[in-house]
Amino acid sequence: MRFEYTDGNSRDFIELCHGLDDFLNELVGGEENRAEYIPYNKLDDIHDVVIAYDKDVPVGSASFKKYDNENAEVKRVFVKKEYRGQGISLELMKMLEERAREKGFKYFILESGEPLAAAMALYRKIGYKVIPNYGQYKCMDESICMKTEL
């Protein structure tokens, strides 16, 4: 497995984001059931991405964007189904945290939810704590927001 830093314009990252969208649609019973979240998952402001490759095949990715001067927001974490359970998401998160520290951020924040049980377990395992919902997620009862110090 090889890991590479890139940006939000990467074709491989965009392809993996489509895979994430398909996974989320299947998980919640269709795009219409997650419509309120879609505007907050655009790739426009994402400049920091890590992609995992099996040889030359992109199999997973994670990214972040600036939220404010201290906080970066984790976005679009995804590993293809056939590659899950191999520690790829853990390595992606470690590399993402390293990049955020290099850029001077003090904290990572993120939004997730109970249907994403594996993701929630990973975040808890690596030290993320539940916080009050922030920003656009304040009034979204299904959202669970988390934070960790970098």
mmCIF file of C-alpha atoms in Angstrom:
data_model
loop_
_atom_site.group_PDB
_atom_site.id
_atom_site.type_symbol
_atom_site.label_atom_id
_atom_site.label_comp_id
_atom_site.label_asym_id
_atom_site.label_seq_id
_atom_site.Cartn_x
_atom_site.Cartn_y
_atom_site.Cartn_z
ATOM 1 C CA MET A 1 0.000 0.000 0.000
ATOM 2 C CA ARG A 2 1.297 3.418 -0.939
ATOM 3 C CA PHE A 3 0.026 6.777 0.362
ATOM 4 C CA GLU A 4 0.313 10.117 -1.430
ATOM 5 C CA TYR A 5 -0.551 13.692 -0.578
ATOM 6 C CA THR A 6 -2.457 15.574 -3.256
ATOM 7 C CA ASP A 7 -5.221 18.152 -3.533
ATOM 8 C CA GLY A 8 -8.950 18.334 -4.149
ATOM 9 C CA ASN A 9 -8.476 18.444 -7.930
ATOM 10 C CA SER A 10 -7.039 14.939 -8.093
ATOM 11 C CA ARG A 11 -9.037 12.705 -10.443
ATOM 12 C CA ASP A 12 -8.424 9.770 -8.095
ATOM 13 C CA PHE A 13 -9.805 11.742 -5.135
ATOM 14 C CA ILE A 14 -12.871 12.800 -7.124
ATOM 15 C CA GLU A 15 -13.460 9.161 -8.144
ATOM 16 C CA LEU A 16 -13.217 8.035 -4.513
ATOM 17 C CA CYS A 17 -15.653 10.788 -3.471
ATOM 18 C CA HIS A 18 -18.173 9.396 -5.968
ATOM 19 C CA GLY A 19 -17.678 5.998 -4.331
ATOM 20 C CA LEU A 20 -18.286 7.572 -0.917
ATOM 21 C CA ASP A 21 -21.474 9.222 -2.176
ATOM 22 C CA ASP A 22 -22.707 5.876 -3.537
ATOM 23 C CA PHE A 23 -21.913 4.210 -0.196
ATOM 24 C CA LEU A 24 -23.752 6.915 1.766
ATOM 25 C CA ASN A 25 -26.758 6.755 -0.553
ATOM 26 C CA GLU A 26 -26.966 2.991 -0.031
ATOM 27 C CA LEU A 27 -26.526 3.363 3.733
ATOM 28 C CA VAL A 28 -29.350 5.891 4.198
ATOM 29 C CA GLY A 29 -31.718 4.704 1.472
ATOM 30 C CA GLY A 30 -31.002 7.194 -1.281
ATOM 31 C CA GLU A 31 -29.563 10.617 -1.982
ATOM 32 C CA GLU A 32 -32.846 12.290 -1.023
ATOM 33 C CA ASN A 33 -32.310 11.098 2.569
ATOM 34 C CA ARG A 34 -29.018 12.980 2.850
ATOM 35 C CA ALA A 35 -29.851 15.982 0.677
ATOM 36 C CA GLU A 36 -29.291 18.509 3.482
ATOM 37 C CA TYR A 37 -25.671 17.332 3.832
ATOM 38 C CA ILE A 38 -24.698 17.465 0.163
ATOM 39 C CA PRO A 39 -23.972 21.233 0.042
ATOM 40 C CA TYR A 40 -21.400 20.774 2.838
ATOM 41 C CA ASN A 41 -19.426 18.117 0.997
ATOM 42 C CA LYS A 42 -18.366 20.006 -2.095
ATOM 43 C CA LEU A 43 -14.707 19.746 -3.025
ATOM 44 C CA ASP A 44 -14.171 23.441 -3.806
ATOM 45 C CA ASP A 45 -12.395 24.312 -0.537
ATOM 46 C CA ILE A 46 -10.442 21.077 -0.137
ATOM 47 C CA HIS A 47 -6.752 21.573 -0.774
ATOM 48 C CA ASP A 48 -5.261 18.813 1.392
ATOM 49 C CA VAL A 49 -5.885 15.170 0.517
ATOM 50 C CA VAL A 50 -4.222 11.832 1.234
ATOM 51 C CA ILE A 51 -4.901 8.901 -1.099
ATOM 52 C CA ALA A 52 -4.112 5.235 -0.486
ATOM 53 C CA TYR A 53 -3.091 3.173 -3.508
ATOM 54 C CA ASP A 54 -2.904 -0.570 -4.027
ATOM 55 C CA LYS A 55 -0.268 -0.544 -6.764
ATOM 56 C CA ASP A 56 -1.786 2.151 -8.999
ATOM 57 C CA VAL A 57 -5.419 1.672 -7.946
ATOM 58 C CA PRO A 58 -6.839 4.359 -5.626
ATOM 59 C CA VAL A 59 -8.525 2.531 -2.729
ATOM 60 C CA GLY A 60 -9.093 5.189 -0.072
ATOM 61 C CA SER A 61 -8.805 8.846 0.741
ATOM 62 C CA ALA A 62 -9.175 11.442 3.475
ATOM 63 C CA SER A 63 -9.043 15.219 3.331
ATOM 64 C CA PHE A 64 -9.446 18.398 5.304
ATOM 65 C CA LYS A 65 -10.267 22.021 4.762
ATOM 66 C CA LYS A 66 -9.697 25.136 6.822
ATOM 67 C CA TYR A 67 -12.574 25.861 9.196
ATOM 68 C CA ASP A 68 -10.942 28.772 11.033
ATOM 69 C CA ASN A 69 -7.413 29.740 12.107
ATOM 70 C CA GLU A 70 -7.176 26.970 14.747
ATOM 71 C CA ASN A 71 -9.483 24.284 13.352
ATOM 72 C CA ALA A 72 -9.353 22.218 10.198
ATOM 73 C CA GLU A 73 -12.389 20.116 9.262
ATOM 74 C CA VAL A 74 -11.955 16.478 8.247
ATOM 75 C CA LYS A 75 -13.865 15.713 5.055
ATOM 76 C CA ARG A 76 -14.587 12.813 2.706
ATOM 77 C CA VAL A 77 -12.899 9.903 4.524
ATOM 78 C CA PHE A 78 -13.512 6.723 2.525
ATOM 79 C CA VAL A 79 -12.018 3.293 1.874
ATOM 80 C CA LYS A 80 -13.414 0.970 -0.789
ATOM 81 C CA LYS A 81 -15.374 -1.936 0.688
ATOM 82 C CA GLU A 82 -12.953 -4.657 -0.399
ATOM 83 C CA TYR A 83 -10.058 -2.854 1.362
ATOM 84 C CA ARG A 84 -11.724 -2.176 4.713
ATOM 85 C CA GLY A 85 -10.376 -3.767 7.889
ATOM 86 C CA GLN A 86 -6.728 -3.432 6.841
ATOM 87 C CA GLY A 87 -5.830 -0.287 8.809
ATOM 88 C CA ILE A 88 -5.945 1.984 5.755
ATOM 89 C CA SER A 89 -8.283 4.531 7.300
ATOM 90 C CA LEU A 90 -6.090 4.722 10.395
ATOM 91 C CA GLU A 91 -3.014 5.461 8.276
ATOM 92 C CA LEU A 92 -4.950 8.014 6.210
ATOM 93 C CA MET A 93 -6.000 9.819 9.393
ATOM 94 C CA LYS A 94 -2.458 9.794 10.827
ATOM 95 C CA MET A 95 -1.079 11.326 7.640
ATOM 96 C CA LEU A 96 -3.906 13.857 7.490
ATOM 97 C CA GLU A 97 -3.250 14.928 11.073
ATOM 98 C CA GLU A 98 0.471 15.270 10.304
ATOM 99 C CA ARG A 99 -0.281 17.544 7.329
ATOM 100 C CA ALA A 100 -2.687 19.689 9.386
ATOM 101 C CA ARG A 101 -0.070 20.135 12.138
ATOM 102 C CA GLU A 102 2.490 21.167 9.510
ATOM 103 C CA LYS A 103 0.027 23.823 8.314
ATOM 104 C CA GLY A 104 -0.339 25.191 11.848
ATOM 105 C CA PHE A 105 -3.767 23.900 12.809
ATOM 106 C CA LYS A 106 -4.310 23.019 16.475
ATOM 107 C CA TYR A 107 -7.460 20.914 16.188
ATOM 108 C CA PHE A 108 -9.371 18.676 13.830
ATOM 109 C CA ILE A 109 -13.150 18.831 13.872
ATOM 110 C CA LEU A 110 -15.516 16.601 11.939
ATOM 111 C CA GLU A 111 -19.142 15.665 11.445
ATOM 112 C CA SER A 112 -20.280 12.049 11.326
ATOM 113 C CA GLY A 113 -23.230 9.978 12.511
ATOM 114 C CA GLU A 114 -24.215 6.703 14.113
ATOM 115 C CA PRO A 115 -25.021 4.984 10.770
ATOM 116 C CA LEU A 116 -21.280 5.287 10.045
ATOM 117 C CA ALA A 117 -20.434 2.872 12.851
ATOM 118 C CA ALA A 118 -16.942 1.932 11.617
ATOM 119 C CA ALA A 119 -15.977 5.569 11.123
ATOM 120 C CA MET A 120 -17.300 6.526 14.546
ATOM 121 C CA ALA A 121 -15.337 3.652 16.126
ATOM 122 C CA LEU A 122 -12.160 4.775 14.365
ATOM 123 C CA TYR A 123 -12.557 8.382 15.465
ATOM 124 C CA ARG A 124 -13.161 7.363 19.078
ATOM 125 C CA LYS A 125 -10.200 4.960 18.982
ATOM 126 C CA ILE A 126 -7.802 7.703 17.883
ATOM 127 C CA GLY A 127 -8.963 10.201 20.486
ATOM 128 C CA TYR A 128 -11.804 12.216 18.997
ATOM 129 C CA LYS A 129 -14.394 13.409 21.533
ATOM 130 C CA VAL A 130 -18.015 14.345 20.861
ATOM 131 C CA ILE A 131 -18.607 18.101 20.949
ATOM 132 C CA PRO A 132 -21.713 20.250 20.481
ATOM 133 C CA ASN A 133 -22.686 20.389 16.824
ATOM 134 C CA TYR A 134 -20.963 23.292 15.103
ATOM 135 C CA GLY A 135 -21.695 25.566 12.160
ATOM 136 C CA GLN A 136 -24.133 24.206 9.629
ATOM 137 C CA TYR A 137 -24.659 21.031 11.695
ATOM 138 C CA LYS A 138 -26.091 22.815 14.779
ATOM 139 C CA CYS A 139 -29.692 22.015 13.882
ATOM 140 C CA MET A 140 -29.070 18.579 12.346
ATOM 141 C CA ASP A 141 -30.089 16.080 15.012
ATOM 142 C CA GLU A 142 -28.582 13.080 13.189
ATOM 143 C CA SER A 143 -25.151 14.713 13.095
ATOM 144 C CA ILE A 144 -22.489 13.902 15.639
ATOM 145 C CA CYS A 145 -19.610 16.353 15.735
ATOM 146 C CA MET A 146 -16.219 15.469 17.148
ATOM 147 C CA LYS A 147 -12.880 17.135 17.860
ATOM 148 C CA THR A 148 -9.300 16.211 18.665
ATOM 149 C CA GLU A 149 -6.148 18.120 19.460
ATOM 150 C CA LEU A 150 -3.446 17.743 16.835
#
